[in-house]
PDB file of C-alpha atoms in Angstrom:
ATOM      1  CA  UNK A   1     -41.086  35.034 -19.109  1.00  0.00           C
ATOM      2  CA  UNK A   2     -43.107  32.340 -17.231  1.00  0.00           C
ATOM      3  CA  UNK A   3     -43.331  28.958 -18.898  1.00  0.00           C
ATOM      4  CA  UNK A   4     -45.665  27.418 -16.347  1.00  0.00           C
ATOM      5  CA  UNK A   5     -49.240  28.341 -17.254  1.00  0.00           C
ATOM      6  CA  UNK A   6     -51.720  29.347 -14.567  1.00  0.00           C
ATOM      7  CA  UNK A   7     -55.291  30.554 -14.768  1.00  0.00           C
ATOM      8  CA  UNK A   8     -57.052  32.679 -13.913  1.00  0.00           C
ATOM      9  CA  UNK A   9     -54.605  35.538 -13.253  1.00  0.00           C
ATOM     10  CA  UNK A  10     -57.052  37.265 -10.953  1.00  0.00           C
ATOM     11  CA  UNK A  11     -60.049  36.004  -9.022  1.00  0.00           C
ATOM     12  CA  UNK A  12     -62.429  38.037  -6.891  1.00  0.00           C
ATOM     13  CA  UNK A  13     -65.119  36.176  -5.029  1.00  0.00           C
ATOM     14  CA  UNK A  14     -67.182  36.388  -1.879  1.00  0.00           C
ATOM     15  CA  UNK A  15     -66.482  34.389   1.239  1.00  0.00           C
ATOM     16  CA  UNK A  16     -68.136  30.966   1.441  1.00  0.00           C
ATOM     17  CA  UNK A  17     -67.932  30.589  -2.345  1.00  0.00           C
ATOM     18  CA  UNK A  18     -65.897  27.916  -4.119  1.00  0.00           C
ATOM     19  CA  UNK A  19     -62.826  28.837  -6.129  1.00  0.00           C
ATOM     20  CA  UNK A  20     -60.507  26.794  -8.349  1.00  0.00           C
ATOM     21  CA  UNK A  21     -57.059  27.413  -9.791  1.00  0.00           C
ATOM     22  CA  UNK A  22     -55.458  25.583 -12.689  1.00  0.00           C
ATOM     23  CA  UNK A  23     -51.800  24.945 -13.478  1.00  0.00           C
ATOM     24  CA  UNK A  24     -50.070  23.438 -16.501  1.00  0.00           C
ATOM     25  CA  UNK A  25     -46.392  22.744 -15.701  1.00  0.00           C
ATOM     26  CA  UNK A  26     -43.460  22.603 -18.050  1.00  0.00           C
ATOM     27  CA  UNK A  27     -43.703  19.502 -20.219  1.00  0.00           C
ATOM     28  CA  UNK A  28     -41.834  16.574 -18.710  1.00  0.00           C
ATOM     29  CA  UNK A  29     -41.573  18.013 -15.212  1.00  0.00           C
ATOM     30  CA  UNK A  30     -42.536  15.293 -12.775  1.00  0.00           C
ATOM     31  CA  UNK A  31     -42.678  17.479  -9.680  1.00  0.00           C
ATOM     32  CA  UNK A  32     -45.382  20.099  -9.207  1.00  0.00           C
ATOM     33  CA  UNK A  33     -45.795  22.478  -6.283  1.00  0.00           C
ATOM     34  CA  UNK A  34     -48.607  24.746  -5.131  1.00  0.00           C
ATOM     35  CA  UNK A  35     -47.608  27.694  -2.964  1.00  0.00           C
ATOM     36  CA  UNK A  36     -49.483  30.458  -1.192  1.00  0.00           C
ATOM     37  CA  UNK A  37     -47.762  33.811  -0.899  1.00  0.00           C
ATOM     38  CA  UNK A  38     -48.983  36.616   1.302  1.00  0.00           C
ATOM     39  CA  UNK A  39     -47.840  40.111   0.328  1.00  0.00           C
ATOM     40  CA  UNK A  40     -44.420  40.866   1.749  1.00  0.00           C
ATOM     41  CA  UNK A  41     -43.632  37.244   2.595  1.00  0.00           C
ATOM     42  CA  UNK A  42     -41.967  34.300   0.936  1.00  0.00           C
ATOM     43  CA  UNK A  43     -43.922  31.446  -0.639  1.00  0.00           C
ATOM     44  CA  UNK A  44     -45.438  28.834   1.681  1.00  0.00           C
ATOM     45  CA  UNK A  45     -45.726  25.295   0.311  1.00  0.00           C
ATOM     46  CA  UNK A  46     -49.275  23.940   0.296  1.00  0.00           C
ATOM     47  CA  UNK A  47     -48.840  20.676  -1.617  1.00  0.00           C
ATOM     48  CA  UNK A  48     -46.190  18.830  -3.617  1.00  0.00           C
ATOM     49  CA  UNK A  49     -46.870  16.208  -6.297  1.00  0.00           C
ATOM     50  CA  UNK A  50     -44.532  13.674  -7.810  1.00  0.00           C
ATOM     51  CA  UNK A  51     -46.296  12.641 -11.018  1.00  0.00           C
ATOM     52  CA  UNK A  52     -49.878  12.035  -9.871  1.00  0.00           C
ATOM     53  CA  UNK A  53     -49.029  11.239  -6.244  1.00  0.00           C
ATOM     54  CA  UNK A  54     -49.065  13.656  -3.327  1.00  0.00           C
ATOM     55  CA  UNK A  55     -45.625  13.784  -1.710  1.00  0.00           C
ATOM     56  CA  UNK A  56     -46.449  16.344   0.964  1.00  0.00           C
ATOM     57  CA  UNK A  57     -49.672  18.106   1.862  1.00  0.00           C
ATOM     58  CA  UNK A  58     -48.922  18.670   5.528  1.00  0.00           C
ATOM     59  CA  UNK A  59     -49.505  22.456   5.221  1.00  0.00           C
ATOM     60  CA  UNK A  60     -52.709  22.156   3.181  1.00  0.00           C
ATOM     61  CA  UNK A  61     -55.834  23.085   5.208  1.00  0.00           C
ATOM     62  CA  UNK A  62     -57.657  19.934   4.230  1.00  0.00           C
ATOM     63  CA  UNK A  63     -61.000  20.964   5.661  1.00  0.00           C
ATOM     64  CA  UNK A  64     -61.379  23.482   2.839  1.00  0.00           C
ATOM     65  CA  UNK A  65     -58.528  22.968   0.348  1.00  0.00           C
ATOM     66  CA  UNK A  66     -58.079  20.122  -2.106  1.00  0.00           C
ATOM     67  CA  UNK A  67     -55.586  19.482  -4.891  1.00  0.00           C
ATOM     68  CA  UNK A  68     -55.345  16.920  -7.632  1.00  0.00           C
ATOM     69  CA  UNK A  69     -53.084  16.011 -10.517  1.00  0.00           C
ATOM     70  CA  UNK A  70     -55.041  13.146 -12.020  1.00  0.00           C
ATOM     71  CA  UNK A  71     -52.900  12.270 -15.052  1.00  0.00           C
ATOM     72  CA  UNK A  72     -49.627  13.545 -13.639  1.00  0.00           C
ATOM     73  CA  UNK A  73     -49.632  16.579 -15.910  1.00  0.00           C
ATOM     74  CA  UNK A  74     -51.834  19.585 -15.107  1.00  0.00           C
ATOM     75  CA  UNK A  75     -53.208  20.247 -11.653  1.00  0.00           C
ATOM     76  CA  UNK A  76     -56.142  21.939  -9.936  1.00  0.00           C
ATOM     77  CA  UNK A  77     -56.245  23.546  -6.501  1.00  0.00           C
ATOM     78  CA  UNK A  78     -59.676  24.173  -4.993  1.00  0.00           C
ATOM     79  CA  UNK A  79     -60.941  26.088  -1.994  1.00  0.00           C
ATOM     80  CA  UNK A  80     -64.417  25.524  -0.632  1.00  0.00           C
ATOM     81  CA  UNK A  81     -65.661  27.481   1.183  1.00  0.00           C
ATOM     82  CA  UNK A  82     -63.359  30.471   0.764  1.00  0.00           C
ATOM     83  CA  UNK A  83     -62.591  32.611   3.820  1.00  0.00           C
ATOM     84  CA  UNK A  84     -61.355  36.191   4.078  1.00  0.00           C
ATOM     85  CA  UNK A  85     -57.929  34.961   5.215  1.00  0.00           C
ATOM     86  CA  UNK A  86     -57.470  33.058   1.954  1.00  0.00           C
ATOM     87  CA  UNK A  87     -56.759  36.292   0.078  1.00  0.00           C
ATOM     88  CA  UNK A  88     -53.245  35.822  -1.308  1.00  0.00           C
ATOM     89  CA  UNK A  89     -51.248  34.959  -4.409  1.00  0.00           C
ATOM     90  CA  UNK A  90     -51.397  31.272  -5.328  1.00  0.00           C
ATOM     91  CA  UNK A  91     -48.336  30.145  -7.237  1.00  0.00           C
ATOM     92  CA  UNK A  92     -47.671  26.938  -9.109  1.00  0.00           C
ATOM     93  CA  UNK A  93     -44.156  25.701  -9.821  1.00  0.00           C
ATOM     94  CA  UNK A  94     -42.660  22.667 -11.491  1.00  0.00           C
ATOM     95  CA  UNK A  95     -39.262  21.033 -11.603  1.00  0.00           C
ATOM     96  CA  UNK A  96     -37.471  18.021 -12.954  1.00  0.00           C
ATOM     97  CA  UNK A  97     -37.108  15.193 -10.450  1.00  0.00           C
ATOM     98  CA  UNK A  98     -33.960  14.918  -8.369  1.00  0.00           C
ATOM     99  CA  UNK A  99     -31.554  17.055  -6.402  1.00  0.00           C
ATOM    100  CA  UNK A 100     -30.305  20.473  -7.402  1.00  0.00           C
ATOM    101  CA  UNK A 101     -33.156  21.272  -9.743  1.00  0.00           C
ATOM    102  CA  UNK A 102     -34.496  24.831  -9.939  1.00  0.00           C
ATOM    103  CA  UNK A 103     -38.201  25.444  -9.706  1.00  0.00           C
ATOM    104  CA  UNK A 104     -40.006  27.194 -12.551  1.00  0.00           C
ATOM    105  CA  UNK A 105     -42.955  29.350 -11.549  1.00  0.00           C
ATOM    106  CA  UNK A 106     -46.105  30.540 -13.219  1.00  0.00           C
ATOM    107  CA  UNK A 107     -47.304  34.112 -12.750  1.00  0.00           C
ATOM    108  CA  UNK A 108     -49.820  33.017 -10.142  1.00  0.00           C
ATOM    109  CA  UNK A 109     -53.458  33.703  -9.368  1.00  0.00           C
ATOM    110  CA  UNK A 110     -54.181  36.750  -7.226  1.00  0.00           C
ATOM    111  CA  UNK A 111     -57.193  35.816  -5.072  1.00  0.00           C
ATOM    112  CA  UNK A 112     -59.268  38.450  -3.300  1.00  0.00           C
ATOM    113  CA  UNK A 113     -62.066  37.368  -0.964  1.00  0.00           C
ATOM    114  CA  UNK A 114     -64.719  39.995  -0.257  1.00  0.00           C
TER     115      UNK A 114
ATOM    116  CA  UNK B   1     -41.947  27.267   8.228  1.00  0.00           C
ATOM    117  CA  UNK B   2     -39.345  29.706   6.926  1.00  0.00           C
ATOM    118  CA  UNK B   3     -35.697  28.802   7.286  1.00  0.00           C
ATOM    119  CA  UNK B   4     -34.043  31.582   5.349  1.00  0.00           C
ATOM    120  CA  UNK B   5     -33.834  35.108   6.603  1.00  0.00           C
ATOM    121  CA  UNK B   6     -32.829  37.817   4.191  1.00  0.00           C
ATOM    122  CA  UNK B   7     -31.093  40.969   5.233  1.00  0.00           C
ATOM    123  CA  UNK B   8     -31.863  43.770   4.684  1.00  0.00           C
ATOM    124  CA  UNK B   9     -35.636  43.639   4.340  1.00  0.00           C
ATOM    125  CA  UNK B  10     -35.470  46.581   1.934  1.00  0.00           C
ATOM    126  CA  UNK B  11     -32.666  48.257   0.007  1.00  0.00           C
ATOM    127  CA  UNK B  12     -32.757  51.405  -2.102  1.00  0.00           C
ATOM    128  CA  UNK B  13     -29.726  52.391  -4.192  1.00  0.00           C
ATOM    129  CA  UNK B  14     -28.832  54.530  -7.191  1.00  0.00           C
ATOM    130  CA  UNK B  15     -28.613  52.995 -10.625  1.00  0.00           C
ATOM    131  CA  UNK B  16     -25.065  51.867 -11.343  1.00  0.00           C
ATOM    132  CA  UNK B  17     -24.257  51.027  -7.722  1.00  0.00           C
ATOM    133  CA  UNK B  18     -23.771  47.495  -6.451  1.00  0.00           C
ATOM    134  CA  UNK B  19     -26.453  45.797  -4.346  1.00  0.00           C
ATOM    135  CA  UNK B  20     -25.669  43.167  -1.736  1.00  0.00           C
ATOM    136  CA  UNK B  21     -28.265  40.989  -0.056  1.00  0.00           C
ATOM    137  CA  UNK B  22     -27.639  38.394   2.622  1.00  0.00           C
ATOM    138  CA  UNK B  23     -29.386  35.195   3.603  1.00  0.00           C
ATOM    139  CA  UNK B  24     -28.997  33.073   6.709  1.00  0.00           C
ATOM    140  CA  UNK B  25     -30.404  29.600   7.263  1.00  0.00           C
ATOM    141  CA  UNK B  26     -30.597  27.049  10.041  1.00  0.00           C
ATOM    142  CA  UNK B  27     -30.075  23.448   8.894  1.00  0.00           C
ATOM    143  CA  UNK B  28     -27.659  21.532   6.669  1.00  0.00           C
ATOM    144  CA  UNK B  29     -28.456  21.974   2.984  1.00  0.00           C
ATOM    145  CA  UNK B  30     -27.984  20.335  -0.415  1.00  0.00           C
ATOM    146  CA  UNK B  31     -28.064  23.689  -2.172  1.00  0.00           C
ATOM    147  CA  UNK B  32     -29.145  27.285  -1.846  1.00  0.00           C
ATOM    148  CA  UNK B  33     -31.003  29.118  -4.582  1.00  0.00           C
ATOM    149  CA  UNK B  34     -31.767  32.755  -5.294  1.00  0.00           C
ATOM    150  CA  UNK B  35     -34.926  33.889  -7.040  1.00  0.00           C
ATOM    151  CA  UNK B  36     -36.233  37.244  -8.244  1.00  0.00           C
ATOM    152  CA  UNK B  37     -39.866  38.322  -8.181  1.00  0.00           C
ATOM    153  CA  UNK B  38     -41.154  41.358 -10.016  1.00  0.00           C
ATOM    154  CA  UNK B  39     -44.279  42.940  -8.564  1.00  0.00           C
ATOM    155  CA  UNK B  40     -47.358  40.843  -9.283  1.00  0.00           C
ATOM    156  CA  UNK B  41     -45.424  38.137 -11.114  1.00  0.00           C
ATOM    157  CA  UNK B  42     -44.073  34.681 -10.387  1.00  0.00           C
ATOM    158  CA  UNK B  43     -40.588  33.939  -9.135  1.00  0.00           C
ATOM    159  CA  UNK B  44     -37.708  33.548 -11.551  1.00  0.00           C
ATOM    160  CA  UNK B  45     -34.749  31.335 -10.755  1.00  0.00           C
ATOM    161  CA  UNK B  46     -31.450  33.239 -10.787  1.00  0.00           C
ATOM    162  CA  UNK B  47     -28.720  30.960  -9.546  1.00  0.00           C
ATOM    163  CA  UNK B  48     -28.162  27.731  -7.602  1.00  0.00           C
ATOM    164  CA  UNK B  49     -25.094  27.100  -5.486  1.00  0.00           C
ATOM    165  CA  UNK B  50     -24.402  23.630  -4.148  1.00  0.00           C
ATOM    166  CA  UNK B  51     -23.282  22.986  -0.596  1.00  0.00           C
ATOM    167  CA  UNK B  52     -19.743  22.093  -1.753  1.00  0.00           C
ATOM    168  CA  UNK B  53     -19.349  25.337  -3.722  1.00  0.00           C
ATOM    169  CA  UNK B  54     -18.177  28.613  -2.231  1.00  0.00           C
ATOM    170  CA  UNK B  55     -18.773  31.103  -5.033  1.00  0.00           C
ATOM    171  CA  UNK B  56     -20.687  31.241  -8.294  1.00  0.00           C
ATOM    172  CA  UNK B  57     -21.100  33.863 -11.004  1.00  0.00           C
ATOM    173  CA  UNK B  58     -23.793  34.485 -13.587  1.00  0.00           C
ATOM    174  CA  UNK B  59     -23.531  37.680 -15.609  1.00  0.00           C
ATOM    175  CA  UNK B  60     -23.770  40.577 -13.146  1.00  0.00           C
ATOM    176  CA  UNK B  61     -24.651  38.224 -10.281  1.00  0.00           C
ATOM    177  CA  UNK B  62     -22.188  36.835  -7.769  1.00  0.00           C
ATOM    178  CA  UNK B  63     -23.300  34.432  -5.048  1.00  0.00           C
ATOM    179  CA  UNK B  64     -21.201  33.241  -2.134  1.00  0.00           C
ATOM    180  CA  UNK B  65     -21.967  30.470   0.316  1.00  0.00           C
ATOM    181  CA  UNK B  66     -20.418  29.954   3.747  1.00  0.00           C
ATOM    182  CA  UNK B  67     -21.738  26.695   5.163  1.00  0.00           C
ATOM    183  CA  UNK B  68     -19.812  27.141   8.412  1.00  0.00           C
ATOM    184  CA  UNK B  69     -21.779  30.332   9.071  1.00  0.00           C
ATOM    185  CA  UNK B  70     -24.928  29.046   7.345  1.00  0.00           C
ATOM    186  CA  UNK B  71     -25.097  32.173   5.236  1.00  0.00           C
ATOM    187  CA  UNK B  72     -25.088  33.321   1.623  1.00  0.00           C
ATOM    188  CA  UNK B  73     -24.842  36.632  -0.148  1.00  0.00           C
ATOM    189  CA  UNK B  74     -26.088  37.833  -3.520  1.00  0.00           C
ATOM    190  CA  UNK B  75     -24.217  40.687  -5.176  1.00  0.00           C
ATOM    191  CA  UNK B  76     -25.684  42.495  -8.172  1.00  0.00           C
ATOM    192  CA  UNK B  77     -23.080  44.677  -9.838  1.00  0.00           C
ATOM    193  CA  UNK B  78     -23.773  47.816 -11.881  1.00  0.00           C
ATOM    194  CA  UNK B  79     -27.449  47.806 -10.957  1.00  0.00           C
ATOM    195  CA  UNK B  80     -30.129  48.815 -13.465  1.00  0.00           C
ATOM    196  CA  UNK B  81     -33.690  50.067 -13.024  1.00  0.00           C
ATOM    197  CA  UNK B  82     -34.887  46.682 -14.320  1.00  0.00           C
ATOM    198  CA  UNK B  83     -33.277  45.005 -11.282  1.00  0.00           C
ATOM    199  CA  UNK B  84     -36.003  46.532  -9.091  1.00  0.00           C
ATOM    200  CA  UNK B  85     -37.724  43.486  -7.593  1.00  0.00           C
ATOM    201  CA  UNK B  86     -37.887  41.309  -4.498  1.00  0.00           C
ATOM    202  CA  UNK B  87     -35.123  38.758  -4.076  1.00  0.00           C
ATOM    203  CA  UNK B  88     -35.611  35.504  -2.193  1.00  0.00           C
ATOM    204  CA  UNK B  89     -33.212  32.851  -1.025  1.00  0.00           C
ATOM    205  CA  UNK B  90     -34.431  29.295  -0.714  1.00  0.00           C
ATOM    206  CA  UNK B  91     -32.696  26.281   0.750  1.00  0.00           C
ATOM    207  CA  UNK B  92     -33.038  22.666  -0.250  1.00  0.00           C
ATOM    208  CA  UNK B  93     -32.420  20.946   3.072  1.00  0.00           C
ATOM    209  CA  UNK B  94     -30.770  17.528   3.167  1.00  0.00           C
ATOM    210  CA  UNK B  95     -33.900  15.769   4.412  1.00  0.00           C
ATOM    211  CA  UNK B  96     -36.448  17.918   2.609  1.00  0.00           C
ATOM    212  CA  UNK B  97     -37.695  15.655  -0.218  1.00  0.00           C
ATOM    213  CA  UNK B  98     -36.617  18.331  -2.742  1.00  0.00           C
ATOM    214  CA  UNK B  99     -38.726  20.992  -1.061  1.00  0.00           C
ATOM    215  CA  UNK B 100     -37.462  24.534  -0.819  1.00  0.00           C
ATOM    216  CA  UNK B 101     -37.715  26.553   2.363  1.00  0.00           C
ATOM    217  CA  UNK B 102     -38.022  30.252   1.669  1.00  0.00           C
ATOM    218  CA  UNK B 103     -37.024  33.468   3.335  1.00  0.00           C
ATOM    219  CA  UNK B 104     -39.187  36.574   3.449  1.00  0.00           C
ATOM    220  CA  UNK B 105     -37.177  38.356   0.771  1.00  0.00           C
ATOM    221  CA  UNK B 106     -35.311  41.606   0.244  1.00  0.00           C
ATOM    222  CA  UNK B 107     -37.154  44.345  -1.630  1.00  0.00           C
ATOM    223  CA  UNK B 108     -34.645  46.097  -3.890  1.00  0.00           C
ATOM    224  CA  UNK B 109     -35.390  49.490  -5.427  1.00  0.00           C
ATOM    225  CA  UNK B 110     -33.041  50.959  -8.021  1.00  0.00           C
ATOM    226  CA  UNK B 111     -33.410  54.700  -8.364  1.00  0.00           C
ATOM    227  CA  UNK B 112     -32.693  56.121 -11.843  1.00  0.00           C
TER     228      UNK B 112
END
């Protein structure tokens, strides 16, 4: 059902390690979003890109998280070092630019920090 | 921050019954959207209703929007086991730069 590609689907790692997530949005979608979702809650926006530029990263913990979308297509989200509290689902979504556009989600990466 | 609040938090009904979920929000919006999330999967867009619309239908889904009360409802008619999922409302606020603000969701269970 998902048309946005994300990998890996699952990641288990120990705290203080580095972890990276990859997202390939729907072709032609200029806007790309990274969300974090804790079980039982709604998604929380971490970073929003318009093409290769960051539009909003106000909720991204910049001391340990980084995100890039170098050519305005696929994107990588990195955590270094990972902490126990980072365990969550990380979702990528994309949309066409402009108002009243739905977001299309990938199936996410389930991250577990031991 | 979360603007939308869904009600109820959880809903369990028999297959074939109708399911109604409500969403309230706080600020002026461009549109309100409903999404479904199956366990362990990404969110799937269901329906978008613009701020100047009052009701919208899509198959077995009916969404209403009352901007004076800052609330919306999602009705699923003739529910099926496959409708078991979490349902989220999300608002695109007028000054949000196309960002969506999400509620915590309603967990719907359809009993066969």
